[in-house]
Amino acid sequence: MLERANIKEDVILHSQCGRCYAQCGIRVRRVNGVAVRIEGVPESSLGPEGGLCGKGSSGLQVLYDPNRLNRPLRRTNPEKGLHVDPKWKEISWDDAIEEIVNKLRDVIEDDPKKILIQGTTCRPMRNTTDFLFPLAVGLSSEKGAPCGWPGGGGLHCGNGAHENTGMIHASWSHVPDFRLCDYAIYFGASKGHGSGHSAMITARLAAEAKSRGMKLVVFDPICNFAGGKASEWIPIIPGTDAAVVLAMANIIINEIGVYDENYVALKTNGPYLVGPDGRYVREKGPMEKPVMVPGFLGMGPPVPAVGGGEDNKPLVWDASENKAKVYDDPTIGEYAIHGEFEVSGIKCKPGFQLLKDHLKTYTPDYASRVSSVPADTIRRIAREFLEAAKIGATIKVQGHELPYRPAAAVLFRGGQGHENSHHTCLAVSMLNAVVGNCDVPGGALGWPARCLGYPETGRLGFEPYKGVDGMIETDNFYTRLHGPWPPHLPHRANDPSLQDIFTLAPFTFVFGSSDQEELWKKLGIKHNFEVLLSHGCNTIMSLANPEVTAETLKKMPFIVVWELFNNELTEGFADIVLPDTCYLEEPSWVEGYAFNFNHAFGMDDWCYHVIQPVVEPLPERRYMGEVVRDILDRLGKTPRVNGFYNKFCDFDDAHRLGPEERLGQTEICDRVLKHFFGEEKGWEYFRKHGFIKWPKKVEEAYWRPFIDARHVIYLEYMVDIGEKVREITQEAGIKVRLEQYTPLISWFPCSIHEVGDSEYDLYCFSYRDILHTGSHTMEQPWLNEASEMNPYTYNITMNADTGRKKGLADGDLIELESSTGGRASGTVKLMEGQHPRTVGIAACSGHWTRSMPIATGKGTHFDALMACDLDHVDPVSLNIETAAKVRVRKLDA
């Protein structure tokens, strides 16, 4: 203990956590220049009213870890591969940057597409605005732009989910309106019980909702985090969620016959008339030319998209006049959502009628055979959900009379992480639409999709709007990116990511796939990567089978990695490693920017935090964003980068960056904050006060009734996209499961459901552990200690009866072998609360690096069981299959 006389400084500094992408508000106590404690901020709505999770509370162990990188390193061993010693040599920052600049200059002159940029999902806003986007814009030329690679995070977590909630909620994800919700259903989601969007906000709200009586029903293979806190846990086979959801919708629509017809008619494309070819019947007949929409970041060339223009709108049937009209004709008296009609000699039905008929095939008995959930349970949950939704009820919120639907169904990584991801996600949203609960009090909310701006300046505003064919569009999807509607039409652009073909995929698997060369060859794509720039992505651990990933990395001649620690990626494959600062050593304005990504939802206040350094970094650690701008400046790209920031921040003339203007990180923060909040509220204001908070309006929190826009429940876009995918892939001789390109939301079996060898008798899945984010938190001593105390985090879990039948007991060493050839081993923990046909592995552990001694050797590396190729991804969203069919073998201790 320090004597009081020896304490020269004792201050509290406000900032934001950086241990997961929830990025809660924090305050850090610093004594005599040393940070000694991290705690939450009770006054902030960006967090649980003062609480933090274990990751945030133990953040000082990242700041002061003696194993941190402190100087740039150059590889001297030309050999690359798993477990290879890099034989590092320390070099100066000038030498490191000059080497990077010289290499990039040569590649840019040849073809910028030979540059691959990879960023972390742990701190996505910092990664996006200071790394991915500046590099993508700055390194582009008339020959093309660099490629992007998520390295595991996106492929595992949200390829299907993010596109779905972008189209339905104009947001990055969805969550129950906990303050008003009475009945919530989770399909493989951990909202409020694990890491994730607004993790600690949802933890507080979920606990309060349960305390006041909200029923939480969790469909999940394991009764651990969400399942363990549920009112009712329902074990389910991985990848079968959509079958259950569609059966529930069938019961509600076709058996009970009660649903929110007004919502279907006014807020979805359910009334749109569909012809025999599966397309909308339009006022001027079939579309002759596609709609053109802006390309990447709104700066690229226009690309073709689905849908029609203002001069050729979809038709609906006005039942009050018994005639067809364009969908937004103000004279429509009653939208028909049932029946069959004839328009200009074309027989047609409303999209909802087609969906209603289609759902009849999803009986509870069928869903039960697929999922193992008892048919009676499916019927009961469907009835309870419908009754709880209180269709027709209203509630008054601050003087506004709004629909009141206190029931919500949500899914995330577990439910969507399969080869049927796109349809599964849309199935859950369709179930919500049937009861009319989207973005209304008590229902399923997107993270805030509408902000009318900071009251004193009007800036920071954004909102969804009526777009192509009347569907919801947004220009603020995750960041200031255009949302997923309208989807692009497939076209041949020789894109090595294949996203010119699979246009509903936000991220690609191809850059780490075992069939990369085969796919490129069949498509006539002659490509190779010369440079990989990676920030905070341990791709070897976080993607799939590391042996497959290793082969793709070996082909890349020059790899630069920004990191806090050396890890499996840097040791095995990096040519240069640059020591990054952590969130307690750097200034950043951008973490508060992701309103529809991690801000408080419902009527909780808006709250904008900044990250400020609580201590100065060691001299050889440099903030990644400043290094990136230094590299781009030496390449003569500062005007392009400044142009990006001017557009991204929507700077006015007073704050616009000049073409050659070079600002340090705190100067950029000051410029941005003054633009957003006024000249008196720049960087120094935020350093002192920490954050700004202002009340949310009803029309922001529950925006759906205030905006005339619709969303899909009939997937008409799949017809044109599917035809193009079929044309391109069949011509190239590439096999794709084209049956998933159907406009009717369906359940499709995954490869794990079709393994013929009976020896592979268990489904192995991974799940989020509240103690960890990605692969890096196992190095924190407190989290490691808690993980060793927890009987599940570092063990392979198995149903107790299943384990005993296989002759297994707690602590036995076992090996799992997947049907695709992957292997992983660890100790088994038997538990009652697990589906008897499954095996579970927590988090992304199993490190073997020499540079993270606390994490090394702890837990089991689940991803080693996974395949990464076109046969094991969703053919629509390209989401990688995150479960494996395995057999179990007991090993000698």
Coordinates of C-alpha atoms in Angstrom, one line a residue, residues 372-630:
S372 CA -35.5 -34.0 -32.2
V373 CA -37.7 -31.4 -30.6
P374 CA -41.0 -33.1 -29.7
A375 CA -43.9 -32.1 -31.9
D376 CA -46.1 -31.2 -28.9
T377 CA -43.4 -28.9 -27.7
I378 CA -43.3 -27.1 -31.0
R379 CA -47.1 -26.7 -30.9
R380 CA -47.1 -25.4 -27.4
I381 CA -44.3 -22.9 -27.9
A382 CA -46.0 -21.6 -31.1
R383 CA -49.3 -21.0 -29.2
E384 CA -47.5 -19.4 -26.3
F385 CA -45.6 -17.1 -28.6
L386 CA -48.7 -16.1 -30.4
E387 CA -50.7 -15.4 -27.2
A388 CA -47.9 -13.4 -25.7
A389 CA -47.6 -11.2 -28.8
K390 CA -51.1 -9.7 -28.1
I391 CA -51.9 -9.0 -31.7
G392 CA -54.0 -5.9 -31.9
A393 CA -52.8 -4.4 -28.6
T394 CA -51.4 -0.9 -28.4
I395 CA -49.4 1.0 -25.9
K396 CA -48.9 4.8 -25.3
V397 CA -45.2 5.8 -25.2
Q398 CA -44.6 9.5 -24.5
G399 CA -47.9 10.5 -26.2
H400 CA -47.5 8.1 -29.2
E401 CA -50.0 5.3 -29.6
L402 CA -48.0 2.4 -30.9
P403 CA -48.5 -1.3 -31.6
Y404 CA -47.6 -3.4 -28.6
R405 CA -46.2 -6.8 -29.3
P406 CA -44.4 -8.2 -26.1
A407 CA -43.0 -11.3 -27.8
A408 CA -39.8 -11.7 -29.8
A409 CA -37.7 -14.4 -31.5
V410 CA -34.0 -13.8 -32.1
L411 CA -31.1 -15.8 -33.3
F412 CA -27.4 -15.3 -33.7
R413 CA -24.2 -17.3 -34.2
G414 CA -25.5 -20.7 -33.1
G415 CA -28.7 -20.6 -35.1
Q416 CA -27.2 -19.0 -38.2
G417 CA -23.8 -20.7 -38.3
H418 CA -24.7 -23.4 -40.8
E419 CA -24.9 -24.2 -44.5
N420 CA -28.6 -23.0 -44.4
S421 CA -27.8 -19.7 -42.8
H422 CA -29.7 -17.3 -45.1
H423 CA -33.0 -19.1 -44.9
T424 CA -32.7 -19.8 -41.2
C425 CA -32.2 -16.1 -40.4
L426 CA -35.1 -15.1 -42.7
A427 CA -37.3 -17.7 -41.1
V428 CA -36.9 -16.2 -37.7
S429 CA -37.6 -12.7 -39.0
M430 CA -40.7 -14.0 -40.9
L431 CA -41.9 -15.5 -37.6
N432 CA -41.6 -12.1 -36.0
A433 CA -43.4 -10.4 -38.9
V434 CA -46.3 -12.8 -38.6
V435 CA -47.1 -11.3 -35.2
G436 CA -46.1 -7.8 -36.3
N437 CA -43.4 -7.3 -33.6
C438 CA -40.5 -5.7 -35.6
D439 CA -39.2 -2.5 -34.1
V440 CA -42.3 -1.8 -32.0
P441 CA -42.6 -1.8 -28.2
G442 CA -42.1 -5.3 -26.6
G443 CA -41.0 -6.9 -29.9
A444 CA -37.8 -7.7 -31.8
L445 CA -35.6 -4.6 -32.1
G446 CA -32.7 -3.9 -34.3
W447 CA -29.8 -2.1 -32.7
P448 CA -30.8 1.6 -33.2
A449 CA -31.4 2.1 -36.9
R450 CA -32.7 5.6 -36.6
C451 CA -31.1 8.7 -35.0
L452 CA -32.4 12.2 -35.6
G453 CA -29.0 13.6 -34.7
Y454 CA -27.4 15.2 -31.7
P455 CA -29.9 17.9 -30.7
E456 CA -27.4 20.9 -30.6
T457 CA -26.0 20.2 -34.1
G458 CA -28.3 17.8 -35.9
R459 CA -25.3 15.8 -36.8
L460 CA -24.8 12.0 -36.4
G461 CA -28.3 11.5 -37.8
F462 CA -29.3 8.6 -40.0
E463 CA -32.5 6.7 -40.7
P464 CA -33.9 3.9 -42.8
Y465 CA -36.0 4.9 -45.8
K466 CA -38.2 3.4 -48.6
G467 CA -35.9 2.1 -51.3
V468 CA -36.1 -0.1 -54.3
D469 CA -39.5 -1.7 -54.6
G470 CA -40.5 -0.1 -51.4
M471 CA -38.2 -2.2 -49.2
I472 CA -36.1 -0.8 -46.3
E473 CA -32.8 0.7 -47.2
T474 CA -30.2 2.4 -45.0
D475 CA -27.0 4.3 -45.5
N476 CA -25.8 3.5 -42.0
F477 CA -25.3 -0.3 -42.0
Y478 CA -22.7 -1.1 -39.2
T479 CA -20.8 2.1 -40.2
R480 CA -21.6 4.7 -42.9
L481 CA -22.0 1.9 -45.4
H482 CA -25.0 1.2 -47.5
G483 CA -27.1 -1.6 -46.2
P484 CA -27.8 -5.0 -47.9
W485 CA -30.9 -3.8 -49.8
P486 CA -31.1 -4.0 -52.8
P487 CA -28.9 -7.1 -53.3
H488 CA -26.5 -6.9 -56.2
L489 CA -27.1 -9.2 -59.2
P490 CA -24.3 -11.7 -59.9
H491 CA -22.0 -10.8 -62.7
R492 CA -18.6 -11.9 -63.9
A493 CA -16.0 -9.4 -62.6
N494 CA -13.2 -11.9 -62.0
D495 CA -13.3 -11.0 -58.3
P496 CA -11.1 -13.5 -56.5
S497 CA -13.5 -13.3 -53.5
L498 CA -16.3 -14.7 -55.7
Q499 CA -18.6 -12.1 -54.2
D500 CA -19.4 -10.8 -57.7
I501 CA -21.2 -14.2 -58.0
F502 CA -22.4 -14.8 -54.4
T503 CA -23.7 -11.3 -54.0
L504 CA -25.6 -12.0 -50.8
A505 CA -22.4 -12.8 -48.9
P506 CA -20.9 -9.9 -46.8
F507 CA -17.6 -11.9 -46.3
T508 CA -15.9 -14.7 -48.3
F509 CA -14.4 -18.0 -47.3
V510 CA -12.3 -18.4 -50.5
F511 CA -9.1 -16.8 -49.3
G512 CA -8.6 -19.5 -46.7
S513 CA -10.3 -22.4 -48.5
S514 CA -8.9 -25.8 -49.5
D515 CA -10.5 -25.4 -53.0
Q516 CA -9.3 -21.9 -53.7
E517 CA -7.1 -22.8 -56.7
E518 CA -9.8 -25.1 -58.2
L519 CA -12.5 -22.5 -58.0
W520 CA -10.3 -19.8 -59.5
K521 CA -9.2 -22.1 -62.3
K522 CA -12.7 -23.1 -63.2
L523 CA -13.8 -19.4 -63.3
G524 CA -10.8 -18.3 -65.2
I525 CA -9.5 -16.2 -62.4
K526 CA -5.7 -15.8 -62.6
H527 CA -4.8 -14.4 -59.3
N528 CA -2.2 -14.5 -56.5
F529 CA -1.7 -12.4 -53.4
E530 CA 1.6 -10.7 -53.0
V531 CA 0.9 -8.9 -49.7
L532 CA -1.3 -9.6 -46.6
L533 CA -1.8 -6.8 -44.2
S534 CA -3.4 -8.2 -41.0
H535 CA -4.6 -6.5 -37.9
G536 CA -5.6 -8.4 -34.8
C537 CA -6.6 -11.6 -36.6
N538 CA -5.1 -14.8 -35.5
T539 CA -6.4 -16.5 -38.7
I540 CA -4.7 -19.8 -37.9
M541 CA -6.8 -20.2 -34.8
S542 CA -10.0 -18.5 -35.8
L543 CA -10.9 -19.7 -39.3
A544 CA -11.1 -23.5 -39.8
N545 CA -8.7 -26.4 -39.9
P546 CA -5.3 -24.7 -39.4
E547 CA -3.5 -27.1 -41.8
V548 CA -5.8 -25.8 -44.6
T549 CA -5.4 -22.2 -43.6
A550 CA -1.6 -22.7 -43.4
E551 CA -1.4 -23.8 -47.0
T552 CA -3.1 -20.6 -48.2
L553 CA -0.8 -18.4 -46.1
K554 CA 2.3 -20.1 -47.4
K555 CA 1.4 -18.8 -50.9
M556 CA 1.6 -15.2 -49.7
P557 CA 5.2 -13.8 -50.1
F558 CA 4.9 -10.9 -47.8
I559 CA 2.8 -10.8 -44.6
V560 CA 2.6 -7.9 -42.2
V561 CA 0.8 -8.2 -38.9
W562 CA -0.2 -5.6 -36.3
E563 CA -0.6 -7.3 -32.9
L564 CA -0.3 -7.0 -29.1
F565 CA 1.3 -10.5 -28.8
N566 CA 3.0 -12.9 -31.0
N567 CA 0.7 -15.8 -31.8
E568 CA 0.2 -18.7 -34.1
L569 CA -0.2 -16.4 -37.2
T570 CA 2.8 -14.2 -36.6
E571 CA 5.2 -17.0 -35.6
G572 CA 4.2 -19.3 -38.4
F573 CA 3.8 -16.8 -41.3
A574 CA 4.5 -13.1 -40.7
D575 CA 7.4 -11.4 -42.3
I576 CA 7.1 -8.3 -40.2
V577 CA 5.3 -7.8 -36.9
L578 CA 4.4 -4.4 -35.7
P579 CA 3.6 -3.7 -32.0
D580 CA 0.2 -2.2 -31.6
T581 CA -1.2 -0.2 -28.7
C582 CA -4.0 -1.5 -26.7
Y583 CA -7.2 0.4 -25.9
L584 CA -5.7 1.8 -22.7
E585 CA -2.8 3.4 -24.5
E586 CA -4.5 5.2 -27.4
P587 CA -7.0 7.9 -28.4
S588 CA -10.0 7.1 -30.6
W589 CA -13.2 8.9 -31.5
V590 CA -14.8 6.1 -33.5
E591 CA -15.8 3.5 -31.0
G592 CA -18.9 5.6 -30.1
Y593 CA -19.9 5.8 -33.8
A594 CA -21.5 2.4 -34.3
F595 CA -25.0 3.3 -33.2
N596 CA -26.8 0.4 -34.8
F597 CA -24.0 -2.0 -33.8
N598 CA -23.6 -1.7 -30.0
H599 CA -25.5 1.2 -28.6
A600 CA -28.4 1.0 -26.1
F601 CA -31.7 0.0 -27.8
G602 CA -35.3 0.7 -26.9
M603 CA -35.8 4.0 -25.0
D604 CA -32.4 4.0 -23.3
D605 CA -30.5 7.2 -23.9
W606 CA -28.0 7.8 -26.7
C607 CA -24.5 7.9 -25.3
Y608 CA -21.3 8.7 -27.1
H609 CA -17.9 7.8 -25.6
V610 CA -14.4 8.2 -26.7
I611 CA -11.3 6.1 -25.9
Q612 CA -8.5 8.0 -24.3
P613 CA -5.0 6.8 -23.3
V614 CA -4.9 6.2 -19.5
V615 CA -1.1 5.8 -19.7
E616 CA 1.4 6.6 -22.4
P617 CA 2.5 3.6 -24.5
L618 CA 6.0 2.3 -24.3
P619 CA 8.1 4.2 -26.8
E620 CA 8.2 1.5 -29.5
R621 CA 4.5 0.7 -29.5
R622 CA 2.6 2.8 -32.0
Y623 CA -1.1 3.2 -32.7
M624 CA -2.1 1.2 -35.7
G625 CA -4.1 4.1 -37.4
E626 CA -1.1 6.4 -37.3
V627 CA 1.2 3.8 -38.8
V628 CA -1.3 3.2 -41.6
R629 CA -1.5 6.9 -42.4
D630 CA 2.3 7.1 -42.3

